[in-house]
Amino acid sequence: MTKNSPHKVSAKQAAIGYLSRRDHAEVELRIKLQGKHYAQDEIDSAIADCLERGWLNDHRYALLIVRNSIAKGLGELRLQAELRNKGVSEAIINKVFDECDVDWFEHAKDVALRKFGISDADTLKEKARRYRFMEYRGFDSDQISYALDISDDE
């Protein structure tokens, strides 16, 4: 913190405060600090220090997001989009999904079973509603078809 700085805490202290509450992606933390109007060099220094100490780690952050989101019933496409929106690099996203041992087809089937039970969709409107729900959750068309037992001729 410089003499003329209007902030009560340094960028490093602010970064540590954010990271003590929850993990952040590097870009996400940088944006929060910029929003507090810290000088760019102070932000860069704080980020570098947090990275060096292992307090800030995009790979760990992405793994945490993926694990938590799978438990919430989200699909691969939505998870990838959310990680991209948080500023996680494509390389880290790909690495995390390679490490993640999830059968997305079975996961989609589990999500559909939890939401809709074992009842069949008896109308076209109901089938469309279920399909849209699964699509919103982030499953691709093949996974949705598998989960909802939709054949190609339907």
PDB file of C-alpha atoms in Angstrom:
ATOM      1  CA  MET A   1       0.000   0.000   0.000  1.00  0.00           C
ATOM      2  CA  THR A   2       1.478   3.350  -0.996  1.00  0.00           C
ATOM      3  CA  LYS A   3       1.367   6.542   1.043  1.00  0.00           C
ATOM      4  CA  ASN A   4      -1.133   8.169  -1.294  1.00  0.00           C
ATOM      5  CA  SER A   5      -3.293   5.058  -1.666  1.00  0.00           C
ATOM      6  CA  PRO A   6      -6.947   5.591  -0.698  1.00  0.00           C
ATOM      7  CA  HIS A   7      -7.267   1.904   0.295  1.00  0.00           C
ATOM      8  CA  LYS A   8      -7.215   0.756   3.902  1.00  0.00           C
ATOM      9  CA  VAL A   9      -5.776  -2.639   2.916  1.00  0.00           C
ATOM     10  CA  SER A  10      -3.222  -3.543   0.279  1.00  0.00           C
ATOM     11  CA  ALA A  11      -4.150  -5.459  -2.870  1.00  0.00           C
ATOM     12  CA  LYS A  12      -2.346  -8.472  -1.419  1.00  0.00           C
ATOM     13  CA  GLN A  13      -4.400  -8.308   1.782  1.00  0.00           C
ATOM     14  CA  ALA A  14      -7.591  -7.931  -0.243  1.00  0.00           C
ATOM     15  CA  ALA A  15      -6.614 -10.914  -2.424  1.00  0.00           C
ATOM     16  CA  ILE A  16      -5.907 -13.028   0.648  1.00  0.00           C
ATOM     17  CA  GLY A  17      -9.276 -11.987   2.070  1.00  0.00           C
ATOM     18  CA  TYR A  18     -11.085 -13.090  -1.090  1.00  0.00           C
ATOM     19  CA  LEU A  19      -9.153 -16.369  -1.219  1.00  0.00           C
ATOM     20  CA  SER A  20      -9.793 -17.093   2.458  1.00  0.00           C
ATOM     21  CA  ARG A  21     -13.541 -17.118   1.772  1.00  0.00           C
ATOM     22  CA  ARG A  22     -13.415 -19.329  -1.330  1.00  0.00           C
ATOM     23  CA  ASP A  23     -11.181 -20.346  -4.226  1.00  0.00           C
ATOM     24  CA  HIS A  24     -11.082 -18.037  -7.226  1.00  0.00           C
ATOM     25  CA  ALA A  25      -9.745 -18.297 -10.758  1.00  0.00           C
ATOM     26  CA  GLU A  26      -6.845 -15.936 -11.421  1.00  0.00           C
ATOM     27  CA  VAL A  27      -8.839 -13.808 -13.879  1.00  0.00           C
ATOM     28  CA  GLU A  28     -11.782 -13.643 -11.482  1.00  0.00           C
ATOM     29  CA  LEU A  29      -9.552 -12.426  -8.627  1.00  0.00           C
ATOM     30  CA  ARG A  30      -7.834  -9.919 -10.901  1.00  0.00           C
ATOM     31  CA  ILE A  31     -11.223  -8.467 -11.917  1.00  0.00           C
ATOM     32  CA  LYS A  32     -12.309  -8.160  -8.265  1.00  0.00           C
ATOM     33  CA  LEU A  33      -9.109  -6.298  -7.384  1.00  0.00           C
ATOM     34  CA  GLN A  34      -9.441  -4.032 -10.424  1.00  0.00           C
ATOM     35  CA  GLY A  35     -12.985  -3.270  -9.289  1.00  0.00           C
ATOM     36  CA  LYS A  36     -11.508  -1.965  -6.037  1.00  0.00           C
ATOM     37  CA  HIS A  37      -9.297   0.379  -8.094  1.00  0.00           C
ATOM     38  CA  TYR A  38      -5.925  -0.906  -6.987  1.00  0.00           C
ATOM     39  CA  ALA A  39      -2.956   0.087  -9.130  1.00  0.00           C
ATOM     40  CA  GLN A  40      -2.184  -2.468 -11.849  1.00  0.00           C
ATOM     41  CA  ASP A  41       1.353  -3.100 -10.556  1.00  0.00           C
ATOM     42  CA  GLU A  42      -0.022  -3.715  -7.056  1.00  0.00           C
ATOM     43  CA  ILE A  43      -2.576  -6.181  -8.470  1.00  0.00           C
ATOM     44  CA  ASP A  44       0.104  -7.961 -10.517  1.00  0.00           C
ATOM     45  CA  SER A  45       2.328  -8.257  -7.454  1.00  0.00           C
ATOM     46  CA  ALA A  46      -0.510  -9.581  -5.273  1.00  0.00           C
ATOM     47  CA  ILE A  47      -1.527 -12.157  -7.912  1.00  0.00           C
ATOM     48  CA  ALA A  48       2.088 -13.272  -8.419  1.00  0.00           C
ATOM     49  CA  ASP A  49       2.569 -13.708  -4.671  1.00  0.00           C
ATOM     50  CA  CYS A  50      -0.653 -15.725  -4.312  1.00  0.00           C
ATOM     51  CA  LEU A  51       0.329 -17.934  -7.258  1.00  0.00           C
ATOM     52  CA  GLU A  52       3.833 -18.470  -5.849  1.00  0.00           C
ATOM     53  CA  ARG A  53       2.486 -19.487  -2.445  1.00  0.00           C
ATOM     54  CA  GLY A  54      -0.092 -21.829  -3.996  1.00  0.00           C
ATOM     55  CA  TRP A  55      -3.043 -19.895  -2.658  1.00  0.00           C
ATOM     56  CA  LEU A  56      -4.264 -19.222  -6.183  1.00  0.00           C
ATOM     57  CA  ASN A  57      -4.412 -22.189  -8.529  1.00  0.00           C
ATOM     58  CA  ASP A  58      -6.693 -22.342 -11.585  1.00  0.00           C
ATOM     59  CA  HIS A  59      -6.354 -26.131 -11.894  1.00  0.00           C
ATOM     60  CA  ARG A  60      -7.439 -26.718  -8.292  1.00  0.00           C
ATOM     61  CA  TYR A  61     -10.239 -24.170  -8.724  1.00  0.00           C
ATOM     62  CA  ALA A  62     -11.512 -25.879 -11.890  1.00  0.00           C
ATOM     63  CA  LEU A  63     -11.451 -29.320 -10.241  1.00  0.00           C
ATOM     64  CA  LEU A  64     -13.450 -27.986  -7.310  1.00  0.00           C
ATOM     65  CA  ILE A  65     -16.034 -26.362  -9.582  1.00  0.00           C
ATOM     66  CA  VAL A  66     -16.391 -29.538 -11.661  1.00  0.00           C
ATOM     67  CA  ARG A  67     -16.796 -31.831  -8.636  1.00  0.00           C
ATOM     68  CA  ASN A  68     -19.341 -29.560  -6.965  1.00  0.00           C
ATOM     69  CA  SER A  69     -21.281 -29.010 -10.180  1.00  0.00           C
ATOM     70  CA  ILE A  70     -21.449 -32.710 -10.998  1.00  0.00           C
ATOM     71  CA  ALA A  71     -22.981 -33.258  -7.573  1.00  0.00           C
ATOM     72  CA  LYS A  72     -25.564 -30.597  -8.480  1.00  0.00           C
ATOM     73  CA  GLY A  73     -26.420 -32.465 -11.682  1.00  0.00           C
ATOM     74  CA  LEU A  74     -24.779 -30.255 -14.279  1.00  0.00           C
ATOM     75  CA  GLY A  75     -23.448 -31.561 -17.580  1.00  0.00           C
ATOM     76  CA  GLU A  76     -20.125 -31.236 -19.347  1.00  0.00           C
ATOM     77  CA  LEU A  77     -21.116 -28.454 -21.760  1.00  0.00           C
ATOM     78  CA  ARG A  78     -22.429 -26.163 -19.035  1.00  0.00           C
ATOM     79  CA  LEU A  79     -19.412 -26.809 -16.818  1.00  0.00           C
ATOM     80  CA  GLN A  80     -17.002 -25.957 -19.622  1.00  0.00           C
ATOM     81  CA  ALA A  81     -18.904 -22.753 -20.379  1.00  0.00           C
ATOM     82  CA  GLU A  82     -18.908 -21.711 -16.712  1.00  0.00           C
ATOM     83  CA  LEU A  83     -15.170 -22.307 -16.403  1.00  0.00           C
ATOM     84  CA  ARG A  84     -14.521 -20.279 -19.568  1.00  0.00           C
ATOM     85  CA  ASN A  85     -16.671 -17.460 -18.147  1.00  0.00           C
ATOM     86  CA  LYS A  86     -14.559 -17.507 -14.976  1.00  0.00           C
ATOM     87  CA  GLY A  87     -11.417 -17.042 -17.084  1.00  0.00           C
ATOM     88  CA  VAL A  88      -9.983 -20.549 -16.796  1.00  0.00           C
ATOM     89  CA  SER A  89      -7.795 -21.371 -19.793  1.00  0.00           C
ATOM     90  CA  GLU A  90      -8.876 -23.928 -22.376  1.00  0.00           C
ATOM     91  CA  ALA A  91      -5.762 -26.016 -21.591  1.00  0.00           C
ATOM     92  CA  ILE A  92      -6.689 -26.273 -17.903  1.00  0.00           C
ATOM     93  CA  ILE A  93     -10.330 -27.025 -18.743  1.00  0.00           C
ATOM     94  CA  ASN A  94      -9.259 -29.843 -21.061  1.00  0.00           C
ATOM     95  CA  LYS A  95      -6.827 -31.228 -18.474  1.00  0.00           C
ATOM     96  CA  VAL A  96      -9.468 -31.208 -15.722  1.00  0.00           C
ATOM     97  CA  PHE A  97     -12.011 -32.999 -17.910  1.00  0.00           C
ATOM     98  CA  ASP A  98      -9.377 -35.557 -18.937  1.00  0.00           C
ATOM     99  CA  GLU A  99      -8.650 -36.221 -15.243  1.00  0.00           C
ATOM    100  CA  CYS A 100     -12.321 -36.291 -14.342  1.00  0.00           C
ATOM    101  CA  ASP A 101     -13.528 -39.879 -14.489  1.00  0.00           C
ATOM    102  CA  VAL A 102     -17.183 -39.291 -15.324  1.00  0.00           C
ATOM    103  CA  ASP A 103     -19.374 -41.227 -17.702  1.00  0.00           C
ATOM    104  CA  TRP A 104     -21.440 -38.266 -18.944  1.00  0.00           C
ATOM    105  CA  PHE A 105     -24.087 -40.550 -20.444  1.00  0.00           C
ATOM    106  CA  GLU A 106     -24.697 -42.306 -17.123  1.00  0.00           C
ATOM    107  CA  HIS A 107     -24.531 -38.991 -15.284  1.00  0.00           C
ATOM    108  CA  ALA A 108     -27.226 -37.611 -17.615  1.00  0.00           C
ATOM    109  CA  LYS A 109     -29.346 -40.709 -16.976  1.00  0.00           C
ATOM    110  CA  ASP A 110     -28.952 -40.247 -13.192  1.00  0.00           C
ATOM    111  CA  VAL A 111     -29.946 -36.568 -13.434  1.00  0.00           C
ATOM    112  CA  ALA A 112     -33.003 -37.422 -15.537  1.00  0.00           C
ATOM    113  CA  LEU A 113     -34.024 -40.180 -13.122  1.00  0.00           C
ATOM    114  CA  ARG A 114     -33.705 -37.846 -10.118  1.00  0.00           C
ATOM    115  CA  LYS A 115     -35.742 -35.136 -11.837  1.00  0.00           C
ATOM    116  CA  PHE A 116     -38.396 -37.150 -13.655  1.00  0.00           C
ATOM    117  CA  GLY A 117     -38.461 -40.513 -11.889  1.00  0.00           C
ATOM    118  CA  ILE A 118     -39.220 -43.640 -13.865  1.00  0.00           C
ATOM    119  CA  SER A 119     -42.348 -42.300 -15.552  1.00  0.00           C
ATOM    120  CA  ASP A 120     -42.356 -42.101 -19.332  1.00  0.00           C
ATOM    121  CA  ALA A 121     -42.960 -38.852 -21.139  1.00  0.00           C
ATOM    122  CA  ASP A 122     -46.317 -39.662 -22.700  1.00  0.00           C
ATOM    123  CA  THR A 123     -46.809 -36.508 -24.757  1.00  0.00           C
ATOM    124  CA  LEU A 124     -44.630 -34.655 -27.221  1.00  0.00           C
ATOM    125  CA  LYS A 125     -44.909 -31.562 -25.023  1.00  0.00           C
ATOM    126  CA  GLU A 126     -43.587 -33.484 -22.005  1.00  0.00           C
ATOM    127  CA  LYS A 127     -40.719 -34.959 -24.049  1.00  0.00           C
ATOM    128  CA  ALA A 128     -39.778 -31.473 -25.212  1.00  0.00           C
ATOM    129  CA  ARG A 129     -39.930 -30.134 -21.648  1.00  0.00           C
ATOM    130  CA  ARG A 130     -37.610 -32.878 -20.402  1.00  0.00           C
ATOM    131  CA  TYR A 131     -35.246 -32.396 -23.316  1.00  0.00           C
ATOM    132  CA  ARG A 132     -35.022 -28.630 -22.643  1.00  0.00           C
ATOM    133  CA  PHE A 133     -34.335 -29.273 -18.957  1.00  0.00           C
ATOM    134  CA  MET A 134     -31.458 -31.609 -19.779  1.00  0.00           C
ATOM    135  CA  GLU A 135     -30.127 -29.217 -22.401  1.00  0.00           C
ATOM    136  CA  TYR A 136     -30.185 -26.361 -19.874  1.00  0.00           C
ATOM    137  CA  ARG A 137     -28.250 -28.542 -17.453  1.00  0.00           C
ATOM    138  CA  GLY A 138     -25.471 -28.830 -20.028  1.00  0.00           C
ATOM    139  CA  PHE A 139     -25.856 -32.227 -21.651  1.00  0.00           C
ATOM    140  CA  ASP A 140     -25.369 -32.732 -25.377  1.00  0.00           C
ATOM    141  CA  SER A 141     -28.041 -34.233 -27.631  1.00  0.00           C
ATOM    142  CA  ASP A 142     -26.557 -37.756 -27.571  1.00  0.00           C
ATOM    143  CA  GLN A 143     -26.402 -37.763 -23.768  1.00  0.00           C
ATOM    144  CA  ILE A 144     -29.962 -36.429 -23.536  1.00  0.00           C
ATOM    145  CA  SER A 145     -31.273 -39.037 -25.963  1.00  0.00           C
ATOM    146  CA  TYR A 146     -29.556 -41.756 -23.958  1.00  0.00           C
ATOM    147  CA  ALA A 147     -30.839 -40.408 -20.633  1.00  0.00           C
ATOM    148  CA  LEU A 148     -34.413 -39.992 -21.818  1.00  0.00           C
ATOM    149  CA  ASP A 149     -34.445 -43.197 -23.883  1.00  0.00           C
ATOM    150  CA  ILE A 150     -35.262 -41.285 -27.051  1.00  0.00           C
ATOM    151  CA  SER A 151     -34.666 -43.267 -30.228  1.00  0.00           C
ATOM    152  CA  ASP A 152     -33.624 -41.679 -33.522  1.00  0.00           C
ATOM    153  CA  ASP A 153     -37.073 -42.242 -35.038  1.00  0.00           C
ATOM    154  CA  GLU A 154     -38.842 -40.079 -32.429  1.00  0.00           C
TER     155      GLU A 154
END
